[in-house]
PDB file of C-alpha atoms and ligand atoms in Angstrom:
ATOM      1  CA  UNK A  23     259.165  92.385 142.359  1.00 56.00           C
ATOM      2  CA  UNK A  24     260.901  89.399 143.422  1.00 65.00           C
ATOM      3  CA  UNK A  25     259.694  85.627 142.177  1.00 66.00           C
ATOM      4  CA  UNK A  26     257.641  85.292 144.929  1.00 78.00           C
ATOM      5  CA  UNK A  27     255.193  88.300 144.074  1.00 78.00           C
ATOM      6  CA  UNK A  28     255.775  86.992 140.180  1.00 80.00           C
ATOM      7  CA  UNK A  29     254.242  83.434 141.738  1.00 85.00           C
ATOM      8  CA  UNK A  30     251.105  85.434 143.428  1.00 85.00           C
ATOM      9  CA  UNK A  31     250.353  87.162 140.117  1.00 83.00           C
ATOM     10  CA  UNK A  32     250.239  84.368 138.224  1.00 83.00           C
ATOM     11  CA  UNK A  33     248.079  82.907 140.626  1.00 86.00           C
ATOM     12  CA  UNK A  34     245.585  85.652 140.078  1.00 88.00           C
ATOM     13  CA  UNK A  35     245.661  85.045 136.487  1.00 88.00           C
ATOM     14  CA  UNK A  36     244.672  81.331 136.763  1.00 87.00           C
ATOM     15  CA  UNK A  37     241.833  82.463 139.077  1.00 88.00           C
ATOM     16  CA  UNK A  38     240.784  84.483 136.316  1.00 90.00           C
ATOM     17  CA  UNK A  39     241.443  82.377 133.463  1.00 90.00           C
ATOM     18  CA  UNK A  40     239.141  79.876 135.291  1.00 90.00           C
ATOM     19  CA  UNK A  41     235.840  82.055 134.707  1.00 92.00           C
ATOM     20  CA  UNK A  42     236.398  82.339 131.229  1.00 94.00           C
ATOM     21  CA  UNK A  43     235.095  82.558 128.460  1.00 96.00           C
ATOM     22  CA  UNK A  44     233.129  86.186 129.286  1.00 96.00           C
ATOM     23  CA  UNK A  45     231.894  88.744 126.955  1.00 96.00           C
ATOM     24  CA  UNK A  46     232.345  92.409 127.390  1.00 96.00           C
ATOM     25  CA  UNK A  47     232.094  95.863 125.559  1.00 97.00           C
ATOM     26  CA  UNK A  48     234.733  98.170 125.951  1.00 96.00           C
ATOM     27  CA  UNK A  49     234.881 101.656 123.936  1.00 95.00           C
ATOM     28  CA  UNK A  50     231.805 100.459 122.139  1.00 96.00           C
ATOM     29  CA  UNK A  51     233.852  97.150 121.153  1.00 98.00           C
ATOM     30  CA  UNK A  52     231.814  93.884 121.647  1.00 98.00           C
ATOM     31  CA  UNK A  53     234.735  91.506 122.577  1.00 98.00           C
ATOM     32  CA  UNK A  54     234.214  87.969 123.569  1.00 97.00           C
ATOM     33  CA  UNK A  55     237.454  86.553 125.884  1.00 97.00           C
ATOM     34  CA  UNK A  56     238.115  83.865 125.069  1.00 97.00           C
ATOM     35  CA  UNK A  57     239.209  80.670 127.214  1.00 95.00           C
ATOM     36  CA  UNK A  58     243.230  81.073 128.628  1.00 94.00           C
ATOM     37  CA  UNK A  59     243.203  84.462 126.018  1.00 97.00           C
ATOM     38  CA  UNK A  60     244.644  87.763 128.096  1.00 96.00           C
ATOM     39  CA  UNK A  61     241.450  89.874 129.087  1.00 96.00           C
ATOM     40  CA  UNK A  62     241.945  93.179 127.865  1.00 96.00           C
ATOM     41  CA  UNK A  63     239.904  94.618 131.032  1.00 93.00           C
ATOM     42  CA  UNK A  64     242.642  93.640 133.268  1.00 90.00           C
ATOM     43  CA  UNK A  65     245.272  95.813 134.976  1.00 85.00           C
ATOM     44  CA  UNK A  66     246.430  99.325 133.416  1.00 84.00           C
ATOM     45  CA  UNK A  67     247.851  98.383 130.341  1.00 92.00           C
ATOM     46  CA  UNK A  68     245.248  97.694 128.004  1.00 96.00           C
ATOM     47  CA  UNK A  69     242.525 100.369 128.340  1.00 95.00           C
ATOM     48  CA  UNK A  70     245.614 103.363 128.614  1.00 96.00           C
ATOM     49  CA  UNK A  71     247.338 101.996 125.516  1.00 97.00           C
ATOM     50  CA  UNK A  72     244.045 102.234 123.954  1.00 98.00           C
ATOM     51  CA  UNK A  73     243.611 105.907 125.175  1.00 97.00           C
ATOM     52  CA  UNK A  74     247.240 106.662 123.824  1.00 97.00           C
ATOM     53  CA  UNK A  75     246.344 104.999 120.681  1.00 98.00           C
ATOM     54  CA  UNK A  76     243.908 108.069 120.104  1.00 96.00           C
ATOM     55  CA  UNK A  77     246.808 110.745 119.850  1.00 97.00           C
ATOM     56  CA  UNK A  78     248.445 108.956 116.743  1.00 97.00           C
ATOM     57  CA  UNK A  79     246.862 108.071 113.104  1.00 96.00           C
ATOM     58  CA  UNK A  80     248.660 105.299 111.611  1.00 98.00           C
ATOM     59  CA  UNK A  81     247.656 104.154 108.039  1.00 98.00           C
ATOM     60  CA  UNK A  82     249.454 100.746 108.424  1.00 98.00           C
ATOM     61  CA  UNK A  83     249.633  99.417 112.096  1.00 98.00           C
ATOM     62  CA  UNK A  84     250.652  96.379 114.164  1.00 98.00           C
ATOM     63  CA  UNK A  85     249.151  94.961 117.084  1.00 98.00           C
ATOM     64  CA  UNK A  86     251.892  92.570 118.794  1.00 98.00           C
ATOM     65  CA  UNK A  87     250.703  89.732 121.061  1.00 98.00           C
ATOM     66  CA  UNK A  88     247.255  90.649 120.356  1.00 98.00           C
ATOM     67  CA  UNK A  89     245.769  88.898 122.542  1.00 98.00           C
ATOM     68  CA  UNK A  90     241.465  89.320 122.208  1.00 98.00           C
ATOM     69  CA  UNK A  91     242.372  91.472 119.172  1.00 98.00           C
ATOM     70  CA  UNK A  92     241.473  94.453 121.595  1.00 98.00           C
ATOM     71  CA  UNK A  93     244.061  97.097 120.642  1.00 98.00           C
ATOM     72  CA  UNK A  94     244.257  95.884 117.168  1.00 98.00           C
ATOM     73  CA  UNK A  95     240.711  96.415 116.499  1.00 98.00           C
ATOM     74  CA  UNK A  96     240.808 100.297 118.952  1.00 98.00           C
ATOM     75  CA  UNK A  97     243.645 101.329 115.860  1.00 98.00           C
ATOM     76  CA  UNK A  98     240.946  99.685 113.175  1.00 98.00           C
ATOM     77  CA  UNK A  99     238.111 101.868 114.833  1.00 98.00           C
ATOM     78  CA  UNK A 100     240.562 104.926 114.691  1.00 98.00           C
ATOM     79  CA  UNK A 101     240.981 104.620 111.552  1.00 97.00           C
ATOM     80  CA  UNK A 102     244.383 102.366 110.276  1.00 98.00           C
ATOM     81  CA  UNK A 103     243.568 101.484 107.000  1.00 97.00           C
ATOM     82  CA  UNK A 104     245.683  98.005 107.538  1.00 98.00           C
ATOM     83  CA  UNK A 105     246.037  96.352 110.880  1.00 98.00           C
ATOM     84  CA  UNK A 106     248.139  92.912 111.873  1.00 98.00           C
ATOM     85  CA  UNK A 107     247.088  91.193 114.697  1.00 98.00           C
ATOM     86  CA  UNK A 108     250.385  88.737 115.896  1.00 98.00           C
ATOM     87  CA  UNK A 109     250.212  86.210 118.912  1.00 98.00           C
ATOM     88  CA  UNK A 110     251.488  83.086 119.048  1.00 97.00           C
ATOM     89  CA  UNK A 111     249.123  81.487 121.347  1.00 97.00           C
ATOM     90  CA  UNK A 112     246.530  80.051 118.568  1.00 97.00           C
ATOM     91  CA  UNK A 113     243.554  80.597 120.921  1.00 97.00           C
ATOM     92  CA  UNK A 114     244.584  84.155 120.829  1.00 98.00           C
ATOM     93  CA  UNK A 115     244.479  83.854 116.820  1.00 98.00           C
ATOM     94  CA  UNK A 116     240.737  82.462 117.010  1.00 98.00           C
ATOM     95  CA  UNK A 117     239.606  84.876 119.739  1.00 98.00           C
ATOM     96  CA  UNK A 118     240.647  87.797 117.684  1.00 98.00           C
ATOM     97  CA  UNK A 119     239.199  86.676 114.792  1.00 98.00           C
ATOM     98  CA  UNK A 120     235.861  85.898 116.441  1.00 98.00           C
ATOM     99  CA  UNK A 121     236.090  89.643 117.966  1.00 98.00           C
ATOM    100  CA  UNK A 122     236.696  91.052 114.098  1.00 98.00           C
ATOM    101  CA  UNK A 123     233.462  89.585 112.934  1.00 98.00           C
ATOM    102  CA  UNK A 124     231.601  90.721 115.578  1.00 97.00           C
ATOM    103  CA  UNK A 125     232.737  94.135 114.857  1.00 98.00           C
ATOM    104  CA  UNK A 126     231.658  95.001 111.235  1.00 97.00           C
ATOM    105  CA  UNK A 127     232.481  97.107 109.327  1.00 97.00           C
ATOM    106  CA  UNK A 128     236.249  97.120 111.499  1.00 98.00           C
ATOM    107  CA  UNK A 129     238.867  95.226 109.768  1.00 97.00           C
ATOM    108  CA  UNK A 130     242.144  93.172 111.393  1.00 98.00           C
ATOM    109  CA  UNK A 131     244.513  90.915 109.335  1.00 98.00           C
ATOM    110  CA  UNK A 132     245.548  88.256 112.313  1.00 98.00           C
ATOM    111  CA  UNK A 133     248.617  86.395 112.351  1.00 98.00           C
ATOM    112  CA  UNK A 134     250.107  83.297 113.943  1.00 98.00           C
ATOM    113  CA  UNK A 135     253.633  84.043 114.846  1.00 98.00           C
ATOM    114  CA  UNK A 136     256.227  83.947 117.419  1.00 98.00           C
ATOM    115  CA  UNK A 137     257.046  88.052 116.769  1.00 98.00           C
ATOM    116  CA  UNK A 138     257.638  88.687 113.264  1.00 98.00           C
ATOM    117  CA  UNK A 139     258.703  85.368 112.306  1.00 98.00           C
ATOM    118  CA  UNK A 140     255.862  85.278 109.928  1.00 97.00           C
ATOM    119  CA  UNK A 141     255.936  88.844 108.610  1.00 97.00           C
ATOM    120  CA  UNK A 142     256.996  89.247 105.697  1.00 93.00           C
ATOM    121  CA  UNK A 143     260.374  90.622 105.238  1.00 92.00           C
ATOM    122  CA  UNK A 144     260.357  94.214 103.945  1.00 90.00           C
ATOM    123  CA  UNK A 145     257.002  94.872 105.379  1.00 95.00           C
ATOM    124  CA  UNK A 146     256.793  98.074 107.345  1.00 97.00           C
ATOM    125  CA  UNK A 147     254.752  99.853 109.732  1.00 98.00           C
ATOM    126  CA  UNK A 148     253.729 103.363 110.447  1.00 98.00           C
ATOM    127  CA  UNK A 149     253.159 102.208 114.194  1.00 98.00           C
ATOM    128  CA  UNK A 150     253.530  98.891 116.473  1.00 98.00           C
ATOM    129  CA  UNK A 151     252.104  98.392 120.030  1.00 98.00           C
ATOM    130  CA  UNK A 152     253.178  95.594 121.906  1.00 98.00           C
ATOM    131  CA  UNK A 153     251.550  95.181 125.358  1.00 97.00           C
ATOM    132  CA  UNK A 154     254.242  92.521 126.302  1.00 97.00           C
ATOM    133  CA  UNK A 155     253.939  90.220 129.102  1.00 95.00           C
ATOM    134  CA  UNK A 156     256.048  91.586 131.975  1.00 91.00           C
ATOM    135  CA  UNK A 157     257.617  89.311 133.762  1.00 86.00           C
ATOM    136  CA  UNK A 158     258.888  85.621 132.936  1.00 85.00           C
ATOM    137  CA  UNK A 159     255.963  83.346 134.102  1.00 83.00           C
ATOM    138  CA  UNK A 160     256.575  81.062 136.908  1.00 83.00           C
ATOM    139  CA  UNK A 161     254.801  78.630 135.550  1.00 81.00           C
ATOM    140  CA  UNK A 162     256.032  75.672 132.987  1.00 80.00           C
ATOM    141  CA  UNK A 163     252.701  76.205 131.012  1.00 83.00           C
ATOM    142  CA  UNK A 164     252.073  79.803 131.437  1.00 85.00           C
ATOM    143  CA  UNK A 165     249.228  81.574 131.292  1.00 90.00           C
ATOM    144  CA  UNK A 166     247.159  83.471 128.459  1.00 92.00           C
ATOM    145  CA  UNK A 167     249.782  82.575 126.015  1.00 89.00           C
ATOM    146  CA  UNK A 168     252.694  84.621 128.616  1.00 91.00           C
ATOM    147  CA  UNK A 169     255.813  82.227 129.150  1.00 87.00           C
ATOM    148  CA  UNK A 170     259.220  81.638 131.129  1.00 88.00           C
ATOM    149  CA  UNK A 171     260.405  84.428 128.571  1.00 90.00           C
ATOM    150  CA  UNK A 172     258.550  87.511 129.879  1.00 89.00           C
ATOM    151  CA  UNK A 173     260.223  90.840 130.394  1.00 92.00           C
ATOM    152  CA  UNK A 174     263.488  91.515 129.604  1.00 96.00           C
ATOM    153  CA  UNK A 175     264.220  88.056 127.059  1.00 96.00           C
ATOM    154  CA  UNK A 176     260.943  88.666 125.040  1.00 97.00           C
ATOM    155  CA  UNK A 177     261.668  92.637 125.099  1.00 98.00           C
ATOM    156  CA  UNK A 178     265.013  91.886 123.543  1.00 98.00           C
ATOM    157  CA  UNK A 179     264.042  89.723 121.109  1.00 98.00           C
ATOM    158  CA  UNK A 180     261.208  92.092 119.869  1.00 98.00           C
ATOM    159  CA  UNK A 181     263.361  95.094 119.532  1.00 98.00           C
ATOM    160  CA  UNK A 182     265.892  93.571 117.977  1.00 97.00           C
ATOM    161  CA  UNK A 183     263.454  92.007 115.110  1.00 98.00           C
ATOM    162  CA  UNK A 184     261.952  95.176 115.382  1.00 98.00           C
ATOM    163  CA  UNK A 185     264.485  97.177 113.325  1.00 96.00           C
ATOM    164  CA  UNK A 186     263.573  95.117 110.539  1.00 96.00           C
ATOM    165  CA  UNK A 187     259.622  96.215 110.134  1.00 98.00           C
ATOM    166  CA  UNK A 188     260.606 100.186 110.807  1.00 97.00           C
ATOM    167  CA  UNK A 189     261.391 103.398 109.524  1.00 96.00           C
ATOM    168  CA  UNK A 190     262.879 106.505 110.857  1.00 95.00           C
ATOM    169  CA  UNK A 191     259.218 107.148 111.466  1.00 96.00           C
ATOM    170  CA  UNK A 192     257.458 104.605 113.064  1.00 97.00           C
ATOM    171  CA  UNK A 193     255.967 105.034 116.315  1.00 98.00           C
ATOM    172  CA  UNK A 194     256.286 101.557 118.779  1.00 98.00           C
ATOM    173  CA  UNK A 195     254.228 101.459 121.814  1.00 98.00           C
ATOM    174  CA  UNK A 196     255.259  99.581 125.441  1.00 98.00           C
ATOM    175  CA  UNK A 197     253.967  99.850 128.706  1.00 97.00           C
ATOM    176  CA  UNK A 198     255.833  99.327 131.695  1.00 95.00           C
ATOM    177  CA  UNK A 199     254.509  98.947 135.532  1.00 91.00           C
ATOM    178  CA  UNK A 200     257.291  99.197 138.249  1.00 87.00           C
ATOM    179  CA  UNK A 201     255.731  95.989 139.861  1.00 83.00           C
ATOM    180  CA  UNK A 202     256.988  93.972 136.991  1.00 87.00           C
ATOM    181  CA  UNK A 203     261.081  94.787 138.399  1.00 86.00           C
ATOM    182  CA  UNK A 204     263.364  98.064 136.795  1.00 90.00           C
ATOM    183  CA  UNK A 205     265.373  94.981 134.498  1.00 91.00           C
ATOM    184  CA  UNK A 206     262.215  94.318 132.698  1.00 94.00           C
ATOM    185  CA  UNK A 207     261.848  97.942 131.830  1.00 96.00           C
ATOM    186  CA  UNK A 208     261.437  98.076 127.793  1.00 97.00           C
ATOM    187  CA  UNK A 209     262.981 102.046 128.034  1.00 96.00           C
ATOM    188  CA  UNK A 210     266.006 100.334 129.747  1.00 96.00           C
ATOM    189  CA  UNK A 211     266.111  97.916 127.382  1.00 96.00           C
ATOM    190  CA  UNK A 212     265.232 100.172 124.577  1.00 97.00           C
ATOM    191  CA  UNK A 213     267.953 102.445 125.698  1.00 96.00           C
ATOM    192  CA  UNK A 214     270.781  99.936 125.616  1.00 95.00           C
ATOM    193  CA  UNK A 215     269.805  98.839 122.158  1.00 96.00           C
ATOM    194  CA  UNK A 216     270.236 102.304 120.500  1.00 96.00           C
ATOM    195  CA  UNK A 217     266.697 103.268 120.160  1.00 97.00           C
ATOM    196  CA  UNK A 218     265.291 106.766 121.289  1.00 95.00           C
ATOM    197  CA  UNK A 219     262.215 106.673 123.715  1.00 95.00           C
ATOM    198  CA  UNK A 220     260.497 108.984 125.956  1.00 96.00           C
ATOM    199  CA  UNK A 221     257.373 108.467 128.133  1.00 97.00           C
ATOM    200  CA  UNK A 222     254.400 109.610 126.756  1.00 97.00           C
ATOM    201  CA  UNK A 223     251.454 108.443 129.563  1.00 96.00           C
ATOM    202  CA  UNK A 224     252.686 108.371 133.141  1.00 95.00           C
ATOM    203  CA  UNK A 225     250.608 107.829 136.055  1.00 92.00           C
ATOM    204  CA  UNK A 226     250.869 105.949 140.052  1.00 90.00           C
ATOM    205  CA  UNK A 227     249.081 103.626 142.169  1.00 82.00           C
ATOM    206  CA  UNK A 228     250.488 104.167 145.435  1.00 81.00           C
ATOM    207  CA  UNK A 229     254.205 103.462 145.740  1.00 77.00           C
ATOM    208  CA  UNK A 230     254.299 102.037 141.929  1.00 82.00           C
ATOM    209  CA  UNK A 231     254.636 104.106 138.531  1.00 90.00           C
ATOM    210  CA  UNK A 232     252.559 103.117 135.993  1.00 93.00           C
ATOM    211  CA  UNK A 233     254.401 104.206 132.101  1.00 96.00           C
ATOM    212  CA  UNK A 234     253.982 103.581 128.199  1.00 97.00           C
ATOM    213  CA  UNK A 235     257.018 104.272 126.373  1.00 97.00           C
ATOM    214  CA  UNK A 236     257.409 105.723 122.995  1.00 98.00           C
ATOM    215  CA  UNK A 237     260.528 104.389 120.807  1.00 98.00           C
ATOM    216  CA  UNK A 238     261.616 104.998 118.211  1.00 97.00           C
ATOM    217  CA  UNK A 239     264.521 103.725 115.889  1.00 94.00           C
ATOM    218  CA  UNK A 240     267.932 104.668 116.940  1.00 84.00           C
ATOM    219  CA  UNK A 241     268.783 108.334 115.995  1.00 78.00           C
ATOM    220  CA  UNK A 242     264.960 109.734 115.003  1.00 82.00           C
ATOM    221  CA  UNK A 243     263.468 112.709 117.348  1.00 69.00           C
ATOM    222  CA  UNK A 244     260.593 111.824 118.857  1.00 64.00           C
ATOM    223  CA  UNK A 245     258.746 114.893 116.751  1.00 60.00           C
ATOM    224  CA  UNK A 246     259.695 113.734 113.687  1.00 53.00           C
ATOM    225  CA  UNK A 247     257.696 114.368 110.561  1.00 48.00           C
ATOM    226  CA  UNK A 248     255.370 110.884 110.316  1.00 51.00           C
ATOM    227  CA  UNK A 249     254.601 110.681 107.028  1.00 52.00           C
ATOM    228  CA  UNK A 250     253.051 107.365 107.362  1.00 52.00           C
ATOM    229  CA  UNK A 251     250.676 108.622 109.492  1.00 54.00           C
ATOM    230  CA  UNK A 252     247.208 110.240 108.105  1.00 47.00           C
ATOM    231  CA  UNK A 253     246.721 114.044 108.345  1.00 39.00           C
ATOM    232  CA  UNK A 254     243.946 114.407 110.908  1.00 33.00           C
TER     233      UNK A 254
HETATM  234  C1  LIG B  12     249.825  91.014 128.144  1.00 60.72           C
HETATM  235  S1  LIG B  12     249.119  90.078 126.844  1.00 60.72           S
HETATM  236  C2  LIG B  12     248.470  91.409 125.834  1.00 60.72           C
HETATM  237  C3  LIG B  12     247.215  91.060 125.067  1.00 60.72           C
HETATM  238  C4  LIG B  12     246.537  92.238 124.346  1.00 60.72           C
HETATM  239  N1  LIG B  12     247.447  92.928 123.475  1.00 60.72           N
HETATM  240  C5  LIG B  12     245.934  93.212 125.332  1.00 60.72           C
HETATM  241  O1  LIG B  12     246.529  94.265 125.569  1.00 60.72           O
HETATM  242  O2  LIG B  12     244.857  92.906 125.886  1.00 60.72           O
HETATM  243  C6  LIG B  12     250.556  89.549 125.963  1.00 60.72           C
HETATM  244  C7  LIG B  12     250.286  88.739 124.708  1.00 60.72           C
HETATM  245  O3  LIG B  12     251.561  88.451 124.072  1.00 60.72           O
HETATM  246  C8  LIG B  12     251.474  87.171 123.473  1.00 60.72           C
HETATM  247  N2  LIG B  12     252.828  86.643 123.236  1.00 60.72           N
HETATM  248  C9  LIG B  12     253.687  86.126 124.155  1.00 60.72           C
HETATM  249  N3  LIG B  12     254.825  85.728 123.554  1.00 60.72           N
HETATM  250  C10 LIG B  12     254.686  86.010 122.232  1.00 60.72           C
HETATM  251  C11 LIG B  12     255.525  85.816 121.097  1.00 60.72           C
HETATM  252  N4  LIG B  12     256.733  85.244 121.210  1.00 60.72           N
HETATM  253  N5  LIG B  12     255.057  86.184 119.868  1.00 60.72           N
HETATM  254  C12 LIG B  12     253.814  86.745 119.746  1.00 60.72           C
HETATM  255  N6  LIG B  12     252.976  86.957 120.798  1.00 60.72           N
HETATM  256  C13 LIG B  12     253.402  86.585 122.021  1.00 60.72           C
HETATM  257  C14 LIG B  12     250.656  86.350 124.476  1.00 60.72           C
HETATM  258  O4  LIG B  12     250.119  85.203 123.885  1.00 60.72           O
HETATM  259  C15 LIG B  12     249.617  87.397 124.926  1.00 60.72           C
HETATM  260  O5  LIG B  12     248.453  87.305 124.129  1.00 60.72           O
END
């Protein structure tokens, strides 16, 4: 996708961003979107993370760029007995702490923070999904917190930080959508970094592949014992 498709997308998104704030329910969430915060019932990614989610039972889990709080609060409802929720768009921050409280009893720790600057070092996680904006914006603003560093630059920067908040078992979740251009692939970039991945949801919209990787950190199989993960 070349910057003049990137330039049409973004379009779309201001469109959208202009009929905000909305209110919707998804898998029995009630989740208010927020002005200029991602809506989680746009595109693919979202709603097939959340269905991928299902398959794995984390006790200590990390929603990155959180957005509404959507995913973060799916892994709360599945049963994570800790969940971060990281953005570092502040009106992200707010929206997913509205979306907690409307939520009872579902719980979701959120976090202001450009990636894991403001985790704490040593902190770990038994799984991290990061629905990451997929292309550098074309705009100097942005839109719903997604910047000139989308794709590749933000995909670097988070799996290289990364190695620092797993173990041999955690499980870290990215989607990828062929649209977005092969260089901002994360299993590319995943790949040239030393981690394993694999795809573990796969589906197409006409010409374009629609994937969510799996990686892990450099060296673990992908059906590695997951001892941070609850027995189900
Ligand atoms: C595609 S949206 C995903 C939102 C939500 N997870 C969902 O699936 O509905 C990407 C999110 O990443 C956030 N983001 C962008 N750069 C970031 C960074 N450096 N640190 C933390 N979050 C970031 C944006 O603010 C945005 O909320």
């Amino acid at each position: 996708m070349g910057l003049s498709e990137h330039a049409r997308r973004d379009d779309e998104l201001y469109a959208i961003r202009r009929r905000q704030p909305y209110g919707i329910e998804i898998d029995g969430l009630r989740l208010c979107v927020a002005e200029d915060v991602f809506p989680p019932d746009l595109g693919y990614s979202p709603r097939r993370l959340a269905a991928v989610l299902r398959r794995y039972t984390p006790r200590r889990a990390l929603d990155m760029g959180c957005g509404s709080g959507y995913l973060a609060l799916v892994l709360s409802k599945n049963g994570a007995r800790e969940v971060w929720a990281v953005d570092n768009h502040p009106p992200a921050i707010a929206c997913t702490t509205e979306n907690a409280a409307r939520n009872p009893p579902l719980r979701v720790r959120a976090v202001e923070s450009d990636l894991f600057a403001a985790i704490s070092p040593g902190a770990t996680f038994d799984l991290i999904v990061f629905n990451q904006p997929f292309y550098p914006s074309t705009t100097r603003r942005g839109v719903f917190g997604m910047k000139r560093d989308g794709g590749r630059p933000i995909i670097e920067r988070f799996l290289t930080q990364a190695r620092g908040f797993i173990t041999p078992e955690t499980v870290m979740l990215m989607p990828f959508s062929q649209v977005a251009g092969g260089e901002n692939d994360p299993g590319a970039v995943a790949a040239q970094l030393g981690y394993t991945s694999r795809i573990v949801h796969r589906e197409s919209d006409g010409p374009h592949a629609h994937v969510i990787h799996e990686i892990r950190a450099p060296g673990s199989r992908p059906d590695a014992d997951r001892r941070g993960h609850v027995l189900v």
